[in-house]
């Protein structure tokens, strides 16, 4: 491969166990943010551009399988193996509410209007919680045919998209009727499902295949065979001309959306890649791995790496100072100290 295409990532340490989910907030007046879920039970919040650590959400007693931010990045949610989903204040790190379940919770997602939170997991039940009435019982959508692996919203919160751990396909649920209205058929269980930023495509990863579906008519637009089993894929949000995928071979690959041709391969992780996501600007993408690290890769590698690294250090230091001031009350760690790497719990 041409050496000019080699990308030097920002490496984000802090998690003591595998990173299993990543989520970028939309762009806010304060920038954009990245939240990570890990088997170490402590979701972490970072500056989405620089990867600088902002704070750790402490309170779960089991692996956290999913985490997300609302559209304003003011609240976070997490789904855990401790049979709970939690709602957090993303500015202070405080738990706003804990939604108790009867089994492991694998997925959670805020609605686009940020008024609702959906959860799902081993109980095979989709629950919709009203965030304006935290103590009210949730609305339960019709039972899923399998254990729920992924969840996301579609069509201005009128549709819920879900996949299962043990059976193939992506199911689309009508929120009003609570029934499955469409199934996108796949041979293997779907381990990653993402709705593109412009709402045009649904990107799925199943087995060694990445598929792109029309998000309005649900037809299969493109399907590409990958070099290995892929656990996650993400479409570049601005031009939509490329996508990234990561899986069992530990590499993060970049592909041309129109042809499926591999146009980049990023090596550096020391374990399978569990999740990849493009930032909302499309200028970078993040990967989370079994090795416990998050790596943030630039979409276009700089011409002069040394000059870029120097600039990056300056930007990172400036960003840390700014973000620390904005979230002064965040429960950073047990010692109350700020820093780029928290102590592992």
GROMACS .gro file of N, CA and C in nm, residues 163-249:
model
  261
  163UNK      N    1  -3.210  -0.526   1.573
  163UNK     CA    2  -3.154  -0.653   1.526
  163UNK      C    3  -3.137  -0.745   1.647
  164UNK      N    4  -3.120  -0.873   1.618
  164UNK     CA    5  -3.113  -0.973   1.725
  164UNK      C    6  -2.977  -1.041   1.731
  165UNK      N    7  -2.944  -1.090   1.849
  165UNK     CA    8  -2.816  -1.157   1.872
  165UNK      C    9  -2.809  -1.292   1.804
  166UNK      N   10  -2.922  -1.362   1.799
  166UNK     CA   11  -2.921  -1.503   1.760
  166UNK      C   12  -2.988  -1.534   1.627
  167UNK      N   13  -3.052  -1.437   1.564
  167UNK     CA   14  -3.115  -1.462   1.434
  167UNK      C   15  -3.087  -1.345   1.340
  168UNK      N   16  -3.088  -1.373   1.210
  168UNK     CA   17  -3.058  -1.271   1.111
  168UNK      C   18  -3.170  -1.172   1.092
  169UNK      N   19  -3.141  -1.067   1.016
  169UNK     CA   20  -3.243  -0.969   0.980
  169UNK      C   21  -3.245  -0.845   1.067
  170UNK      N   22  -3.299  -0.739   1.009
  170UNK     CA   23  -3.326  -0.615   1.081
  170UNK      C   24  -3.476  -0.591   1.076
  171UNK      N   25  -3.535  -0.567   1.192
  171UNK     CA   26  -3.680  -0.547   1.199
  171UNK      C   27  -3.714  -0.401   1.221
  172UNK      N   28  -3.816  -0.357   1.146
  172UNK     CA   29  -3.863  -0.219   1.160
  172UNK      C   30  -4.000  -0.222   1.226
  173UNK      N   31  -4.011  -0.151   1.337
  173UNK     CA   32  -4.132  -0.150   1.418
  173UNK      C   33  -4.203  -0.016   1.402
  174UNK      N   34  -4.331  -0.020   1.383
  174UNK     CA   35  -4.412   0.101   1.384
  174UNK      C   36  -4.440   0.137   1.530
  175UNK      N   37  -4.399   0.257   1.571
  175UNK     CA   38  -4.410   0.296   1.711
  175UNK      C   39  -4.556   0.301   1.756
  176UNK      N   40  -4.644   0.350   1.669
  176UNK     CA   41  -4.785   0.365   1.709
  176UNK      C   42  -4.854   0.231   1.730
  177UNK      N   43  -4.833   0.137   1.639
  177UNK     CA   44  -4.900   0.007   1.650
  177UNK      C   45  -4.820  -0.093   1.734
  178UNK      N   46  -4.688  -0.068   1.746
  178UNK     CA   47  -4.604  -0.161   1.821
  178UNK      C   48  -4.577  -0.291   1.747
  179UNK      N   49  -4.600  -0.293   1.616
  179UNK     CA   50  -4.584  -0.416   1.537
  179UNK      C   51  -4.469  -0.404   1.438
  180UNK      N   52  -4.414  -0.519   1.398
  180UNK     CA   53  -4.312  -0.523   1.294
  180UNK      C   54  -4.380  -0.498   1.160
  181UNK      N   55  -4.330  -0.398   1.085
  181UNK     CA   56  -4.391  -0.365   0.956
  181UNK      C   57  -4.302  -0.407   0.839
  182UNK      N   58  -4.175  -0.435   0.867
  182UNK     CA   59  -4.082  -0.473   0.760
  182UNK      C   60  -3.963  -0.545   0.820
  183UNK      N   61  -3.908  -0.640   0.747
  183UNK     CA   62  -3.786  -0.708   0.788
  183UNK      C   63  -3.685  -0.703   0.674
  184UNK      N   64  -3.566  -0.653   0.704
  184UNK     CA   65  -3.457  -0.653   0.607
  184UNK      C   66  -3.380  -0.783   0.627
  185UNK      N   67  -3.387  -0.872   0.529
  185UNK     CA   68  -3.335  -1.007   0.546
  185UNK      C   69  -3.182  -1.013   0.531
  186UNK      N   70  -3.118  -1.081   0.626
  186UNK     CA   71  -2.974  -1.109   0.618
  186UNK      C   72  -2.951  -1.255   0.658
  187UNK      N   73  -2.841  -1.310   0.610
  187UNK     CA   74  -2.811  -1.450   0.640
  187UNK      C   75  -2.764  -1.469   0.784
  188UNK      N   76  -2.688  -1.373   0.833
  188UNK     CA   77  -2.630  -1.384   0.967
  188UNK      C   78  -2.690  -1.276   1.058
  189UNK      N   79  -2.677  -1.292   1.190
  189UNK     CA   80  -2.723  -1.188   1.282
  189UNK      C   81  -2.654  -1.055   1.254
  190UNK      N   82  -2.729  -0.946   1.261
  190UNK     CA   83  -2.675  -0.813   1.236
  190UNK      C   84  -2.613  -0.759   1.364
  191UNK      N   85  -2.483  -0.732   1.359
  191UNK     CA   86  -2.410  -0.687   1.477
  191UNK      C   87  -2.398  -0.535   1.484
  192UNK      N   88  -2.430  -0.467   1.372
  192UNK     CA   89  -2.422  -0.321   1.369
  192UNK      C   90  -2.526  -0.268   1.272
  193UNK      N   91  -2.599  -0.165   1.315
  193UNK     CA   92  -2.698  -0.101   1.228
  193UNK      C   93  -2.692   0.049   1.252
  194UNK      N   94  -2.677   0.125   1.145
  194UNK     CA   95  -2.661   0.270   1.157
  194UNK      C   96  -2.746   0.339   1.051
  195UNK      N   97  -2.815   0.445   1.090
  195UNK     CA   98  -2.889   0.527   0.994
  195UNK      C   99  -2.798   0.644   0.955
  196UNK      N  100  -2.782   0.668   0.825
  196UNK     CA  101  -2.691   0.773   0.779
  196UNK      C  102  -2.740   0.910   0.826
  197UNK      N  103  -2.648   1.004   0.833
  197UNK     CA  104  -2.679   1.136   0.886
  197UNK      C  105  -2.789   1.207   0.806
  198UNK      N  106  -2.793   1.181   0.674
  198UNK     CA  107  -2.895   1.243   0.591
  198UNK      C  108  -3.025   1.163   0.585
  199UNK      N  109  -3.028   1.048   0.656
  199UNK     CA  110  -3.149   0.968   0.663
  199UNK      C  111  -3.177   0.884   0.539
  200UNK      N  112  -3.081   0.876   0.445
  200UNK     CA  113  -3.105   0.805   0.320
  200UNK      C  114  -3.078   0.655   0.330
  201UNK      N  115  -2.976   0.617   0.409
  201UNK     CA  116  -2.932   0.478   0.410
  201UNK      C  117  -2.930   0.417   0.549
  202UNK      N  118  -2.952   0.286   0.552
  202UNK     CA  119  -2.928   0.206   0.671
  202UNK      C  120  -2.807   0.119   0.641
  203UNK      N  121  -2.703   0.130   0.722
  203UNK     CA  122  -2.582   0.051   0.703
  203UNK      C  123  -2.582  -0.064   0.804
  204UNK      N  124  -2.567  -0.187   0.754
  204UNK     CA  125  -2.567  -0.303   0.844
  204UNK      C  126  -2.443  -0.389   0.821
  205UNK      N  127  -2.401  -0.458   0.927
  205UNK     CA  128  -2.293  -0.555   0.919
  205UNK      C  129  -2.347  -0.688   0.969
  206UNK      N  130  -2.336  -0.791   0.885
  206UNK     CA  131  -2.376  -0.925   0.927
  206UNK      C  132  -2.276  -1.025   0.871
  207UNK      N  133  -2.216  -1.106   0.960
  207UNK     CA  134  -2.116  -1.202   0.914
  207UNK      C  135  -2.000  -1.128   0.846
  208UNK      N  136  -1.970  -1.166   0.722
  208UNK     CA  137  -1.862  -1.102   0.648
  208UNK      C  138  -1.917  -1.010   0.539
  209UNK      N  139  -2.035  -0.954   0.564
  209UNK     CA  140  -2.100  -0.869   0.463
  209UNK      C  141  -2.141  -0.735   0.522
  210UNK      N  142  -2.121  -0.628   0.443
  210UNK     CA  143  -2.173  -0.496   0.476
  210UNK      C  144  -2.278  -0.462   0.372
  211UNK      N  145  -2.396  -0.421   0.418
  211UNK     CA  146  -2.506  -0.391   0.328
  211UNK      C  147  -2.554  -0.247   0.350
  212UNK      N  148  -2.605  -0.188   0.243
  212UNK     CA  149  -2.666  -0.055   0.248
  212UNK      C  150  -2.808  -0.065   0.195
  213UNK      N  151  -2.903  -0.017   0.276
  213UNK     CA  152  -3.045  -0.027   0.243
  213UNK      C  153  -3.103   0.113   0.226
  214UNK      N  154  -3.202   0.124   0.140
  214UNK     CA  155  -3.277   0.247   0.126
  214UNK      C  156  -3.362   0.266   0.251
  215UNK      N  157  -3.341   0.375   0.323
  215UNK     CA  158  -3.408   0.394   0.452
  215UNK      C  159  -3.555   0.431   0.438
  216UNK      N  160  -3.599   0.460   0.317
  216UNK     CA  161  -3.740   0.497   0.296
  216UNK      C  162  -3.820   0.386   0.229
  217UNK      N  163  -3.759   0.318   0.132
  217UNK     CA  164  -3.830   0.211   0.061
  217UNK      C  165  -3.780   0.072   0.101
  218UNK      N  166  -3.668   0.068   0.177
  218UNK     CA  167  -3.614  -0.054   0.237
  218UNK      C  168  -3.559  -0.156   0.137
  219UNK      N  169  -3.532  -0.112   0.015
  219UNK     CA  170  -3.468  -0.201  -0.081
  219UNK      C  171  -3.319  -0.207  -0.055
  220UNK      N  172  -3.256  -0.320  -0.095
  220UNK     CA  173  -3.112  -0.336  -0.080
  220UNK      C  174  -3.043  -0.255  -0.190
  221UNK      N  175  -2.959  -0.159  -0.152
  221UNK     CA  176  -2.891  -0.072  -0.248
  221UNK      C  177  -2.757  -0.130  -0.289
  222UNK      N  178  -2.677  -0.173  -0.190
  222UNK     CA  179  -2.547  -0.232  -0.218
  222UNK      C  180  -2.514  -0.337  -0.112
  223UNK      N  181  -2.439  -0.438  -0.155
  223UNK     CA  182  -2.393  -0.542  -0.063
  223UNK      C  183  -2.251  -0.580  -0.101
  224UNK      N  184  -2.161  -0.575  -0.002
  224UNK     CA  185  -2.021  -0.604  -0.030
  224UNK      C  186  -1.969  -0.712   0.063
  225UNK      N  187  -1.896  -0.809   0.007
  225UNK     CA  188  -1.830  -0.911   0.086
  225UNK      C  189  -1.700  -0.855   0.139
  226UNK      N  190  -1.675  -0.878   0.267
  226UNK     CA  191  -1.558  -0.827   0.334
  226UNK      C  192  -1.450  -0.935   0.347
  227UNK      N  193  -1.325  -0.895   0.377
  227UNK     CA  194  -1.216  -0.993   0.388
  227UNK      C  195  -1.225  -1.084   0.511
  228UNK      N  196  -1.309  -1.047   0.608
  228UNK     CA  197  -1.323  -1.128   0.730
  228UNK      C  198  -1.460  -1.100   0.789
  229UNK      N  199  -1.492  -1.165   0.901
  229UNK     CA  200  -1.617  -1.135   0.971
  229UNK      C  201  -1.609  -0.993   1.026
  230UNK      N  202  -1.710  -0.914   0.993
  230UNK     CA  203  -1.714  -0.773   1.030
  230UNK      C  204  -1.816  -0.753   1.142
  231UNK      N  205  -1.776  -0.678   1.243
  231UNK     CA  206  -1.867  -0.655   1.355
  231UNK      C  207  -1.936  -0.519   1.347
  232UNK      N  208  -1.876  -0.425   1.271
  232UNK     CA  209  -1.933  -0.291   1.268
  232UNK      C  210  -1.892  -0.220   1.139
  233UNK      N  211  -1.982  -0.133   1.090
  233UNK     CA  212  -1.954  -0.054   0.970
  233UNK      C  213  -2.021   0.082   0.983
  234UNK      N  214  -1.963   0.184   0.917
  234UNK     CA  215  -2.016   0.319   0.927
  234UNK      C  216  -1.992   0.393   0.797
  235UNK      N  217  -2.094   0.467   0.752
  235UNK     CA  218  -2.088   0.542   0.627
  235UNK      C  219  -2.044   0.686   0.653
  236UNK      N  220  -1.951   0.737   0.572
  236UNK     CA  221  -1.905   0.875   0.585
  236UNK      C  222  -2.024   0.969   0.568
  237UNK      N  223  -2.045   1.064   0.662
  237UNK     CA  224  -2.172   1.139   0.666
  237UNK      C  225  -2.185   1.255   0.569
  238UNK      N  226  -2.078   1.308   0.516
  238UNK     CA  227  -2.087   1.427   0.433
  238UNK      C  228  -2.108   1.394   0.286
  239UNK      N  229  -2.008   1.331   0.225
  239UNK     CA  230  -2.019   1.297   0.083
  239UNK      C  231  -2.083   1.160   0.061
  240UNK      N  232  -2.071   1.071   0.162
  240UNK     CA  233  -2.123   0.936   0.147
  240UNK      C  234  -2.047   0.853   0.046
  241UNK      N  235  -1.923   0.891   0.017
  241UNK     CA  236  -1.846   0.823  -0.086
  241UNK      C  237  -1.761   0.709  -0.034
  242UNK      N  238  -1.751   0.695   0.098
  242UNK     CA  239  -1.669   0.587   0.154
  242UNK      C  240  -1.732   0.537   0.283
  243UNK      N  241  -1.691   0.419   0.323
  243UNK     CA  242  -1.735   0.366   0.452
  243UNK      C  243  -1.620   0.292   0.517
  244UNK      N  244  -1.629   0.275   0.648
  244UNK     CA  245  -1.528   0.202   0.723
  244UNK      C  246  -1.591   0.078   0.784
  245UNK      N  247  -1.508  -0.023   0.805
  245UNK     CA  248  -1.555  -0.149   0.864
  245UNK      C  249  -1.444  -0.209   0.948
  246UNK      N  250  -1.482  -0.274   1.058
  246UNK     CA  251  -1.384  -0.338   1.144
  246UNK      C  252  -1.439  -0.468   1.198
  247UNK      N  253  -1.349  -0.563   1.224
  247UNK     CA  254  -1.394  -0.693   1.272
  247UNK      C  255  -1.283  -0.777   1.331
  248UNK      N  256  -1.289  -0.907   1.304
  248UNK     CA  257  -1.206  -1.003   1.376
  248UNK      C  258  -1.058  -0.998   1.339
  249UNK      N  259  -1.021  -0.938   1.225
  249UNK     CA  260  -0.880  -0.938   1.187
  249UNK      C  261  -0.800  -0.821   1.247
   0.00000   0.00000   0.00000
